[in-house]
Coordinates of C-alpha atoms in Angstrom, one line a residue:
M1 CA -26.8 -52.7 -4.2
P2 CA -24.2 -53.1 -7.0
M3 CA -22.1 -56.3 -7.0
I4 CA -18.6 -57.1 -8.1
A5 CA -18.8 -60.0 -10.6
A6 CA -17.2 -63.3 -9.5
R7 CA -14.3 -64.7 -11.5
S8 CA -11.3 -67.0 -11.0
S9 CA -7.6 -66.1 -11.2
S10 CA -4.3 -67.8 -10.4
T11 CA -2.0 -66.4 -7.7
A12 CA 1.4 -68.0 -7.0
G13 CA 0.2 -71.3 -8.6
R14 CA -3.0 -71.4 -6.6
M15 CA -6.5 -70.9 -7.8
V16 CA -8.3 -68.2 -6.0
N17 CA -12.1 -67.8 -6.4
L18 CA -13.4 -64.2 -6.2
V19 CA -16.9 -64.3 -4.9
A20 CA -19.5 -61.7 -5.5
A21 CA -19.2 -58.9 -3.0
P22 CA -21.2 -55.8 -2.4
L23 CA -19.7 -52.5 -3.6
M24 CA -20.0 -50.4 -0.5
P25 CA -20.7 -46.8 -1.0
H26 CA -18.2 -44.4 0.4
R27 CA -17.5 -40.6 0.4
L28 CA -14.4 -39.5 -1.5
S29 CA -12.6 -36.8 0.5
V30 CA -10.5 -34.5 -1.7
Q31 CA -8.5 -31.6 -0.2
M32 CA -9.2 -28.6 -2.5
A33 CA -7.1 -25.5 -2.4
Q34 CA -9.4 -22.6 -1.3
P35 CA -9.1 -19.3 -3.2
F36 CA -8.1 -16.3 -1.1
P37 CA -11.0 -14.0 -0.3
S38 CA -9.0 -11.1 -1.7
G39 CA -8.0 -12.9 -4.8
E40 CA -4.4 -13.4 -6.1
Q41 CA -1.7 -12.2 -3.8
F42 CA 1.1 -10.3 -5.4
Q43 CA 4.3 -10.2 -3.4
L44 CA 7.1 -7.6 -3.8
E45 CA 10.5 -7.8 -2.1
L46 CA 13.6 -5.7 -1.9
G47 CA 16.2 -6.2 0.8
D48 CA 14.4 -6.4 4.1
Q49 CA 11.2 -4.9 2.6
R50 CA 8.2 -7.0 1.8
A51 CA 4.8 -5.9 0.5
V52 CA 1.7 -7.9 -0.5
V53 CA -0.9 -6.4 -2.8
T54 CA -4.2 -8.2 -3.5
E55 CA -6.1 -8.7 -6.7
V56 CA -9.3 -7.5 -5.1
G57 CA -9.2 -3.7 -4.8
A58 CA -5.5 -3.4 -5.6
T59 CA -5.3 -3.5 -1.8
L60 CA -2.0 -3.0 0.1
R61 CA -2.5 -5.9 2.5
E62 CA 0.9 -6.0 4.1
Y63 CA 4.1 -4.0 4.2
S64 CA 7.2 -4.6 6.4
A65 CA 10.7 -3.1 6.5
G66 CA 13.6 -3.4 8.8
G67 CA 12.1 -6.4 10.5
R68 CA 9.0 -4.4 11.5
R69 CA 5.4 -4.6 10.3
L70 CA 4.5 -1.1 9.3
L71 CA 0.8 -1.7 8.5
D72 CA -2.1 -3.0 10.5
G73 CA -3.4 -5.1 7.6
F74 CA -5.2 -8.4 7.4
E75 CA -4.3 -12.1 6.7
S76 CA -4.5 -13.8 3.3
G77 CA -7.4 -16.0 4.5
Q78 CA -9.5 -13.0 5.6
M79 CA -11.7 -10.6 3.8
C80 CA -10.6 -7.0 4.2
S81 CA -12.4 -5.1 6.9
G82 CA -12.4 -1.4 7.9
G83 CA -11.0 -0.5 4.5
R84 CA -7.5 -1.7 5.4
G85 CA -5.1 -0.8 2.6
Q86 CA -7.8 -0.2 0.1
L87 CA -7.8 2.3 -2.8
L88 CA -10.6 4.9 -2.8
L89 CA -11.6 5.7 -6.3
P90 CA -13.2 7.7 -8.0
W91 CA -13.9 9.5 -4.7
P92 CA -12.6 9.1 -1.2
N93 CA -14.6 9.4 2.1
R94 CA -18.3 10.2 2.3
L95 CA -20.6 11.7 -0.3
R96 CA -23.7 13.2 1.3
D97 CA -26.8 11.2 0.7
G98 CA -25.0 9.5 -2.2
S99 CA -26.3 12.2 -4.5
Y100 CA -24.7 15.0 -6.5
Q101 CA -25.2 17.1 -9.5
F102 CA -22.7 17.0 -12.4
G103 CA -23.5 19.2 -15.4
D104 CA -27.2 18.9 -16.1
H105 CA -27.5 15.5 -14.4
L106 CA -28.7 14.8 -10.8
L107 CA -27.1 11.5 -10.0
Q108 CA -27.8 9.0 -7.2
L109 CA -25.2 6.4 -6.0
P110 CA -25.9 3.3 -3.8
L111 CA -25.7 4.1 -0.1
S112 CA -22.6 2.1 0.9
D113 CA -22.6 3.8 4.3
P114 CA -26.2 2.9 5.2
E115 CA -25.8 3.8 8.9
R116 CA -25.4 7.5 8.0
G117 CA -27.1 7.4 4.6
H118 CA -24.1 8.3 2.5
A119 CA -22.0 6.7 -0.3
I120 CA -18.5 6.1 0.9
H121 CA -15.0 5.3 -0.5
G122 CA -15.7 5.0 -4.2
L123 CA -16.5 2.0 -6.4
V124 CA -13.4 -0.1 -6.9
R125 CA -12.6 -1.6 -3.4
W126 CA -14.2 -5.0 -4.2
L127 CA -13.4 -5.2 -7.9
P128 CA -10.6 -7.5 -9.4
W129 CA -7.7 -5.6 -10.8
R130 CA -5.5 -7.2 -13.6
P131 CA -1.7 -7.2 -13.6
L132 CA -0.2 -5.0 -16.3
E133 CA 3.5 -5.1 -15.2
R134 CA 5.3 -7.3 -12.7
G135 CA 8.8 -7.5 -11.3
P136 CA 10.4 -8.6 -8.0
D137 CA 10.2 -5.2 -6.5
R138 CA 7.4 -3.6 -8.5
L139 CA 3.8 -4.2 -9.7
R140 CA 1.3 -2.3 -11.8
L141 CA -2.4 -3.2 -11.8
G142 CA -5.1 -1.9 -14.0
L143 CA -8.9 -1.7 -14.0
T144 CA -11.5 -0.3 -16.3
L145 CA -14.4 1.2 -14.3
H146 CA -17.4 1.0 -16.5
P147 CA -20.5 3.3 -16.4
Q148 CA -23.0 2.3 -13.7
P149 CA -26.0 3.8 -11.9
G150 CA -24.8 7.0 -10.2
Y151 CA -21.5 7.2 -12.0
P152 CA -22.2 7.0 -15.8
F153 CA -18.6 7.5 -16.8
T154 CA -15.7 5.3 -18.0
L155 CA -12.3 5.4 -16.4
D156 CA -9.1 3.5 -17.1
L157 CA -7.4 3.2 -13.7
S158 CA -3.9 2.0 -12.7
A159 CA -2.0 1.5 -9.4
A160 CA 1.8 1.1 -9.5
F161 CA 3.6 -0.1 -6.4
K162 CA 7.4 0.1 -6.2
L163 CA 9.9 -0.7 -3.5
A164 CA 13.1 1.4 -3.2
G165 CA 15.7 2.1 -0.6
D166 CA 13.5 4.8 1.1
G167 CA 10.3 2.7 1.2
L168 CA 7.2 1.9 -0.8
T169 CA 5.7 4.3 -3.4
L170 CA 2.2 4.0 -4.8
T171 CA 1.4 5.9 -8.0
L172 CA -2.3 6.1 -9.0
G173 CA -3.2 6.9 -12.6
A174 CA -6.5 7.7 -14.3
H175 CA -7.5 8.2 -17.9
N176 CA -10.9 9.3 -19.3
P177 CA -11.4 7.5 -22.6
G178 CA -15.0 8.7 -22.9
A179 CA -16.6 11.6 -24.7
E180 CA -17.8 13.4 -21.6
P181 CA -16.0 15.0 -18.6
A182 CA -16.0 12.8 -15.4
P183 CA -15.7 13.9 -11.8
F184 CA -12.8 12.3 -9.9
G185 CA -11.0 12.1 -6.7
A186 CA -8.6 9.6 -5.2
G187 CA -7.6 8.3 -1.8
A188 CA -6.1 5.4 0.1
H189 CA -6.8 3.8 3.4
P190 CA -3.6 2.4 5.1
Y191 CA -3.6 1.8 8.8
L192 CA -0.1 2.5 10.3
K193 CA 0.9 0.1 13.0
P194 CA 2.2 1.5 16.3
L195 CA 5.2 0.0 18.2
G196 CA 2.8 -1.0 21.0
D197 CA -0.5 -2.9 20.9
R198 CA -2.6 0.3 20.7
I199 CA -2.3 3.7 19.2
D200 CA -2.8 5.4 22.6
G201 CA 0.9 5.3 23.4
A202 CA 2.0 6.1 19.9
L203 CA 3.9 9.3 18.9
L204 CA 1.9 11.1 16.2
H205 CA 3.2 14.0 14.0
L206 CA 0.7 15.8 11.7
P207 CA 2.1 19.1 10.5
A208 CA -1.3 20.4 9.4
A209 CA -2.5 23.8 10.4
G210 CA -6.2 23.2 9.6
Y211 CA -9.0 20.7 9.6
L212 CA -12.5 20.5 8.2
E213 CA -15.5 20.9 10.6
L214 CA -17.9 17.9 10.2
D215 CA -21.5 17.6 11.0
E216 CA -23.1 14.8 13.0
S217 CA -23.0 12.5 10.0
L218 CA -19.3 13.2 9.4
V219 CA -19.7 15.3 6.3
P220 CA -18.0 18.7 6.1
T221 CA -20.1 21.7 7.0
G222 CA -18.0 24.0 4.7
R223 CA -16.0 25.6 7.6
R224 CA -12.2 25.2 7.6
L225 CA -10.9 25.6 11.2
S226 CA -7.4 26.1 12.8
V227 CA -6.0 23.3 14.9
E228 CA -4.5 25.9 17.2
G229 CA -5.5 25.1 20.8
T230 CA -7.6 22.1 19.8
R231 CA -7.1 18.3 20.4
F232 CA -6.3 18.1 16.7
D233 CA -3.0 20.0 17.0
F234 CA -0.2 17.5 16.2
R235 CA 2.1 20.0 14.5
R236 CA 4.7 19.0 17.1
P237 CA 4.9 15.3 17.7
R238 CA 2.9 14.1 20.7
V239 CA 1.3 11.0 22.1
V240 CA -2.2 10.2 20.7
A241 CA -3.4 9.3 24.2
D242 CA -7.3 9.0 24.2
T243 CA -7.8 11.4 21.3
V244 CA -10.6 10.1 19.0
L245 CA -9.9 10.9 15.4
D246 CA -12.2 10.7 12.3
T247 CA -10.9 14.0 11.1
C248 CA -9.9 15.6 7.8
F249 CA -6.7 17.6 8.1
T250 CA -5.5 20.2 5.5
D251 CA -3.2 23.1 5.1
F252 CA -0.1 21.0 5.6
E253 CA 3.1 22.8 6.5
E254 CA 5.0 19.8 5.2
P255 CA 3.5 17.0 3.1
F256 CA 3.8 14.1 5.4
A257 CA 2.5 12.4 8.6
S258 CA 4.2 9.9 10.9
L259 CA 3.3 7.5 13.6
D260 CA 6.0 5.9 15.8
G261 CA 8.6 6.6 13.1
I262 CA 6.6 5.3 10.2
R263 CA 6.5 8.2 7.7
L264 CA 3.7 8.6 5.2
W265 CA 4.4 11.2 2.5
F266 CA 2.2 12.5 -0.3
D267 CA 2.7 14.7 -3.4
P268 CA 1.0 18.1 -4.0
Q269 CA -2.0 16.5 -5.6
H270 CA -3.0 15.4 -2.1
S271 CA -4.3 18.4 -0.2
F272 CA -6.2 16.5 2.5
L273 CA -5.5 13.6 4.9
Q274 CA -8.1 11.8 6.9
A275 CA -7.0 10.4 10.3
F276 CA -9.1 7.6 11.7
S277 CA -8.4 6.1 15.1
G278 CA -10.7 3.1 14.5
D279 CA -13.0 3.6 17.6
T280 CA -16.0 2.4 15.6
L281 CA -14.4 -0.8 14.3
H282 CA -15.1 -4.3 15.8
R283 CA -13.7 -4.3 19.3
D284 CA -10.7 -6.6 18.5
R285 CA -9.5 -4.0 15.9
R286 CA -10.3 -0.7 17.7
R287 CA -7.3 1.6 18.0
R288 CA -4.9 -1.2 16.9
G289 CA -3.7 1.0 14.0
L290 CA -4.2 4.6 12.9
A291 CA -5.6 5.1 9.4
L292 CA -3.8 8.0 7.7
E293 CA -5.6 8.4 4.4
P294 CA -4.0 10.7 1.8
M295 CA -6.8 12.2 -0.3
T296 CA -6.8 14.5 -3.4
C297 CA -10.1 16.0 -2.4
A298 CA -12.2 16.7 0.6
P299 CA -15.1 14.5 1.8
D300 CA -18.2 15.2 -0.3
A301 CA -16.1 16.9 -3.0
F302 CA -18.6 15.9 -5.7
N303 CA -21.0 18.4 -4.0
S304 CA -18.6 21.0 -2.6
G305 CA -16.0 21.0 -5.4
L306 CA -13.2 21.2 -2.8
G307 CA -10.3 19.5 -4.5
L308 CA -12.4 17.9 -7.1
V309 CA -10.7 16.9 -10.4
V310 CA -12.8 17.0 -13.6
L311 CA -11.2 14.7 -16.1
E312 CA -11.8 15.9 -19.6
P313 CA -12.2 13.5 -22.5
G314 CA -8.8 12.0 -23.2
Q315 CA -7.2 13.5 -20.1
E316 CA -4.7 11.6 -18.1
W317 CA -3.9 12.1 -14.4
S318 CA -1.5 10.7 -11.8
A319 CA -0.6 11.2 -8.1
S320 CA 1.8 9.5 -5.7
W321 CA 2.2 8.8 -2.0
G322 CA 4.4 6.4 0.0
I323 CA 5.4 4.8 3.2
G324 CA 8.9 4.3 4.8
L325 CA 10.7 4.3 8.1
D326 CA 12.1 7.5 9.5
G327 CA 15.2 6.6 11.7
A328 CA 15.2 9.6 13.9
L329 CA 11.4 9.5 14.6
T330 CA 11.6 5.7 15.2
E331 CA 14.3 6.2 17.8
A332 CA 12.3 8.9 19.6
A333 CA 9.2 6.6 19.5
V334 CA 11.1 3.7 20.9
V335 CA 12.4 5.8 23.8
L336 CA 8.9 7.2 24.5
T337 CA 7.4 3.7 24.4
A338 CA 10.0 2.4 26.8
D339 CA 9.4 5.3 29.2
G340 CA 5.6 5.2 28.9
P341 CA 3.3 8.1 27.8

């Protein structure tokens, strides 16, 4: 065992002998700051609005306005689950068997939905995005998506978040710097938070006249159906009740959807919206929020071509959607919640 050498010293006029003593081993405890699972947290503020976007996935983790949390997101110490707030690029939703033909090439992607044997929700959800511009009420993040198995194309992507008086706007951008065309689609996965604990008593308004028929693996069959007379008809606001949704809506009479007074709007680039009630999530998150996912193309668009964008070499593309509070719809939802469904 190591020893401390003996020596003599004088303290307050007295001689003190320091005898040899064993150097006892000990463990040094150091409190280290742990990194967030979702990387750096970018906070935006304007008035009573607050949003948090994460480095990983350019994910909208949190958004509140008027003293109300509008999103069913996740905490800074957690890893994102259920796609909460993530961006879905360069395709949203499911791609059948993870395979598609583009030009003369038959391409195979990793099966990120192994239960059903599909590729799902793109390639950027778990990648780190870099800040390009920052301000108190705005943020623009960027990412270069490099060629990889199943998607041998390069894309320069951007996501710009901006708070204004009417809410939060997100503008997605894409640029093809390569020499070949690239297939492309975009989507996002925010869960809107109801006034109550569950979506069952929430007031939902989806002014969509049609929806896509899905097969047993949740991929479109190619048939577009009318919502008339079905459980999917929310053209007039009504309570969700026990309706199970994992449904792609289209043919919107007006480009928005709302839940308990939270309004999600989208520009004409977005022709589809997936509604997901979360019934297949872990039991403590089921039906706690309603995912309303604006999408520029249909599920499996790389195969069907429905809404697919082909980015030519040098082409740039952008699309926007946003979230805010609708005062009139909020008041109606509050009354409904107080009275009960």
